[in-house]
Amino acid sequence: MLEDYKIMEHHISESAVSVSGVCKFFYTAKGIFKALDGISFSASKGEILGIVGPNGAGKTTLLRIISGLITPTSGKVSLFGKDNCVYAEENKLRIGFLSGDTALYERLTGLEVLTFAAELYGMTKTEALKRAEYFAELLNFNGIEKRICKNLSAGEKQKISIVRAMIHDPDLLILDEATNGLDILAGNHILWLVKEAKKQGKTVLYSAHNMDEIEKLSDRLLFLFSGRLIESGTVDEIRSKHEGKDLTECFMDIINYENKLKKN
C-alpha cells in the first residue's frame, strides 16, 4: 500500500497541467456558442506543449481558462496537482501568461511595468531590476525600457510583454503568439528562452500559427478545431500518420477531413 501511494504521489507531482472534460459556452443572441467542447489533456513538468488551430478554434479561450482568467462552464483544470478553482490565487503565482491582446500601462515606462509586475509576485525591487537587466541584454532592448509604453512600437511592446510574463521565474509559461511582431533576431531569442525554460524543468504551453516554431519547440502537439481536440501526439507521430508530410500539410489534411465531416 505504501509503495502504491509513493508511485501515485510521484505521478501527481510530475503532472504540471491536467485538463479534464473542459467546456466553455457563451450565451449570445443567436443561442449557445461552444467555444470549447470537452477538452482533455495533460502536460508534464519540463514539457513544451504546442497548441495549434485556425482562428476561432478555441486556443486562446483554453489558455485563459488554464491561466485562471476565466472559468470553464464545466470540467476541471489542475495545476501541479491543485484544482484551479479551489487554489486559483496560489496557482496564478506560478504562471507566466502572455496573450496576443495583453495590454501595457501606456503612461509607465517599460521598466516601471516590469518592476510593478514583479512586485505583485512578491519580488523585491532589487530582484526585479536584476531580472529586467538580464532580459534587456538578452533581447537587446536598446533603451526601450526607459521610454513610456505609449511611444513604443508593436514589436517593442511585445518584448516588454514577454519579459513581464517571465520576470518572476514562473513554473508554467503560457505563451499565445509570443513572437508576434518581433524581428527574426528577437524571435530567435524568445525561442531560446522557451528552450531554456524547458531545461530548467518548467512547463510551456505554446500557441502559434508559425508551424516552423511549433515544430522546433514542441515535445507534443494539440490540434484544436471548432472547440474540440481533434489530434494530438509528437511531431513524428503526427507526420507519420499523415505519410511524412510537413506539419502545415498535416494541419490542412486534418482541417479538410473535419470540414467534410461537418458537411455530411
Tab-separated table of C-alpha atoms in Angstrom, residues 129-264:
chain	number	residue	atom	x	y	z
A	129	LEU	CA	15.776	45.138	-11.584
A	130	LYS	CA	18.301	42.293	-11.868
A	131	ARG	CA	15.842	40.156	-13.821
A	132	ALA	CA	14.869	43.095	-16.038
A	133	GLU	CA	18.528	43.845	-16.754
A	134	TYR	CA	19.146	40.212	-17.704
A	135	PHE	CA	16.276	40.185	-20.197
A	136	ALA	CA	17.110	43.662	-21.527
A	137	GLU	CA	20.579	42.463	-22.513
A	138	LEU	CA	19.321	39.169	-23.895
A	139	LEU	CA	16.576	40.721	-26.041
A	140	ASN	CA	18.618	43.796	-26.982
A	141	PHE	CA	16.218	46.361	-25.508
A	142	ASN	CA	18.336	49.306	-26.727
A	143	GLY	CA	16.863	51.561	-24.054
A	144	ILE	CA	13.184	50.879	-24.801
A	145	GLU	CA	12.647	50.114	-21.106
A	146	LYS	CA	13.304	53.797	-20.357
A	147	ARG	CA	10.558	55.069	-22.661
A	148	ILE	CA	6.850	55.220	-21.855
A	149	CYS	CA	4.908	52.346	-23.375
A	150	LYS	CA	2.633	54.648	-25.351
A	151	ASN	CA	5.594	55.578	-27.563
A	152	LEU	CA	6.803	52.028	-28.228
A	153	SER	CA	6.310	50.144	-31.492
A	154	ALA	CA	4.259	46.934	-31.589
A	155	GLY	CA	7.433	44.822	-31.550
A	156	GLU	CA	8.909	46.800	-28.655
A	157	LYS	CA	5.706	46.427	-26.659
A	158	GLN	CA	5.811	42.687	-27.326
A	159	LYS	CA	9.320	42.476	-25.874
A	160	ILE	CA	8.178	44.201	-22.674
A	161	SER	CA	5.099	41.945	-22.501
A	162	ILE	CA	7.187	38.791	-22.839
A	163	VAL	CA	9.580	39.853	-20.085
A	164	ARG	CA	6.636	40.780	-17.870
A	165	ALA	CA	5.351	37.209	-18.235
A	166	MET	CA	8.758	35.765	-17.294
A	167	ILE	CA	10.038	38.295	-14.754
A	168	HIS	CA	9.021	36.234	-11.688
A	169	ASP	CA	10.553	32.975	-12.974
A	170	PRO	CA	7.247	31.055	-13.204
A	171	ASP	CA	6.913	27.256	-13.222
A	172	LEU	CA	4.312	27.347	-16.006
A	173	LEU	CA	4.650	29.570	-19.068
A	174	ILE	CA	1.552	30.158	-21.187
A	175	LEU	CA	2.589	31.892	-24.398
A	176	ASP	CA	-0.001	32.827	-27.010
A	177	GLU	CA	1.663	34.128	-30.199
A	178	ALA	CA	4.810	35.107	-28.274
A	179	THR	CA	6.876	36.124	-31.322
A	180	ASN	CA	4.106	38.178	-32.939
A	181	GLY	CA	5.524	41.495	-34.181
A	182	LEU	CA	9.145	40.622	-33.412
A	183	ASP	CA	12.027	40.686	-35.865
A	184	ILE	CA	13.940	37.470	-36.642
A	185	LEU	CA	16.673	38.114	-34.068
A	186	ALA	CA	14.292	38.889	-31.201
A	187	GLY	CA	12.070	35.994	-32.242
A	188	ASN	CA	15.017	33.590	-32.063
A	189	HIS	CA	15.841	34.928	-28.607
A	190	ILE	CA	12.312	34.082	-27.477
A	191	LEU	CA	12.614	30.563	-28.829
A	192	TRP	CA	15.898	30.218	-26.941
A	193	LEU	CA	14.208	31.418	-23.746
A	194	VAL	CA	11.480	28.803	-24.164
A	195	LYS	CA	14.057	26.043	-24.658
A	196	GLU	CA	15.950	27.248	-21.574
A	197	ALA	CA	12.721	27.165	-19.565
A	198	LYS	CA	12.299	23.526	-20.555
A	199	LYS	CA	15.863	22.728	-19.451
A	200	GLN	CA	15.033	24.230	-16.064
A	201	GLY	CA	12.087	21.847	-15.703
A	202	LYS	CA	9.405	24.395	-16.463
A	203	THR	CA	6.284	23.593	-18.432
A	204	VAL	CA	5.403	25.647	-21.507
A	205	LEU	CA	2.083	25.863	-23.325
A	206	TYR	CA	2.946	27.470	-26.643
A	207	SER	CA	0.335	28.601	-29.142
A	208	ALA	CA	1.394	29.884	-32.569
A	209	HIS	CA	0.391	29.928	-36.220
A	210	ASN	CA	4.005	29.560	-37.323
A	211	MET	CA	4.447	25.828	-37.868
A	212	ASP	CA	8.242	26.110	-38.033
A	213	GLU	CA	8.272	27.491	-34.489
A	214	ILE	CA	5.895	24.800	-33.299
A	215	GLU	CA	7.937	22.013	-34.873
A	216	LYS	CA	11.245	23.291	-33.454
A	217	LEU	CA	9.937	23.725	-29.923
A	218	SER	CA	7.230	21.224	-29.160
A	219	ASP	CA	7.567	17.864	-27.446
A	220	ARG	CA	3.905	17.211	-28.260
A	221	LEU	CA	1.169	18.947	-30.237
A	222	LEU	CA	-2.536	19.552	-29.729
A	223	PHE	CA	-4.646	20.340	-32.805
A	224	LEU	CA	-7.853	22.248	-31.973
A	225	PHE	CA	-10.740	22.793	-34.350
A	226	SER	CA	-14.175	24.271	-33.567
A	227	GLY	CA	-13.569	23.946	-29.853
A	228	ARG	CA	-12.573	20.284	-29.964
A	229	LEU	CA	-9.270	18.459	-29.638
A	230	ILE	CA	-9.045	16.570	-32.917
A	231	GLU	CA	-5.424	15.385	-32.984
A	232	SER	CA	-2.532	15.053	-30.549
A	233	GLY	CA	0.908	13.478	-30.436
A	234	THR	CA	4.567	14.161	-31.060
A	235	VAL	CA	5.644	15.820	-34.291
A	236	ASP	CA	6.987	12.491	-35.564
A	237	GLU	CA	3.776	10.648	-34.663
A	238	ILE	CA	1.591	13.172	-36.457
A	239	ARG	CA	3.811	13.317	-39.554
A	240	SER	CA	3.972	9.518	-39.683
A	241	LYS	CA	0.187	9.313	-39.503
A	242	HIS	CA	-0.024	11.675	-42.486
A	243	GLU	CA	2.542	9.898	-44.699
A	244	GLY	CA	5.527	12.031	-43.706
A	245	LYS	CA	4.061	15.367	-44.770
A	246	ASP	CA	5.218	18.579	-43.130
A	247	LEU	CA	3.142	19.996	-40.285
A	248	THR	CA	1.339	22.564	-42.431
A	249	GLU	CA	0.198	19.825	-44.823
A	250	CYS	CA	-0.823	17.628	-41.886
A	251	PHE	CA	-2.806	20.510	-40.466
A	252	MET	CA	-4.619	21.072	-43.779
A	253	ASP	CA	-5.392	17.347	-44.073
A	254	ILE	CA	-6.948	17.371	-40.606
A	255	ILE	CA	-8.984	20.537	-41.286
A	256	ASN	CA	-10.231	19.247	-44.657
A	257	TYR	CA	-11.271	15.970	-43.040
A	258	GLU	CA	-13.163	17.798	-40.268
A	259	ASN	CA	-14.901	20.063	-42.783
A	260	LYS	CA	-16.054	17.021	-44.771
A	261	LEU	CA	-17.485	15.501	-41.598
A	262	LYS	CA	-19.409	18.725	-40.927
A	263	LYS	CA	-20.949	18.695	-44.414
A	264	ASN	CA	-22.042	15.081	-44.012
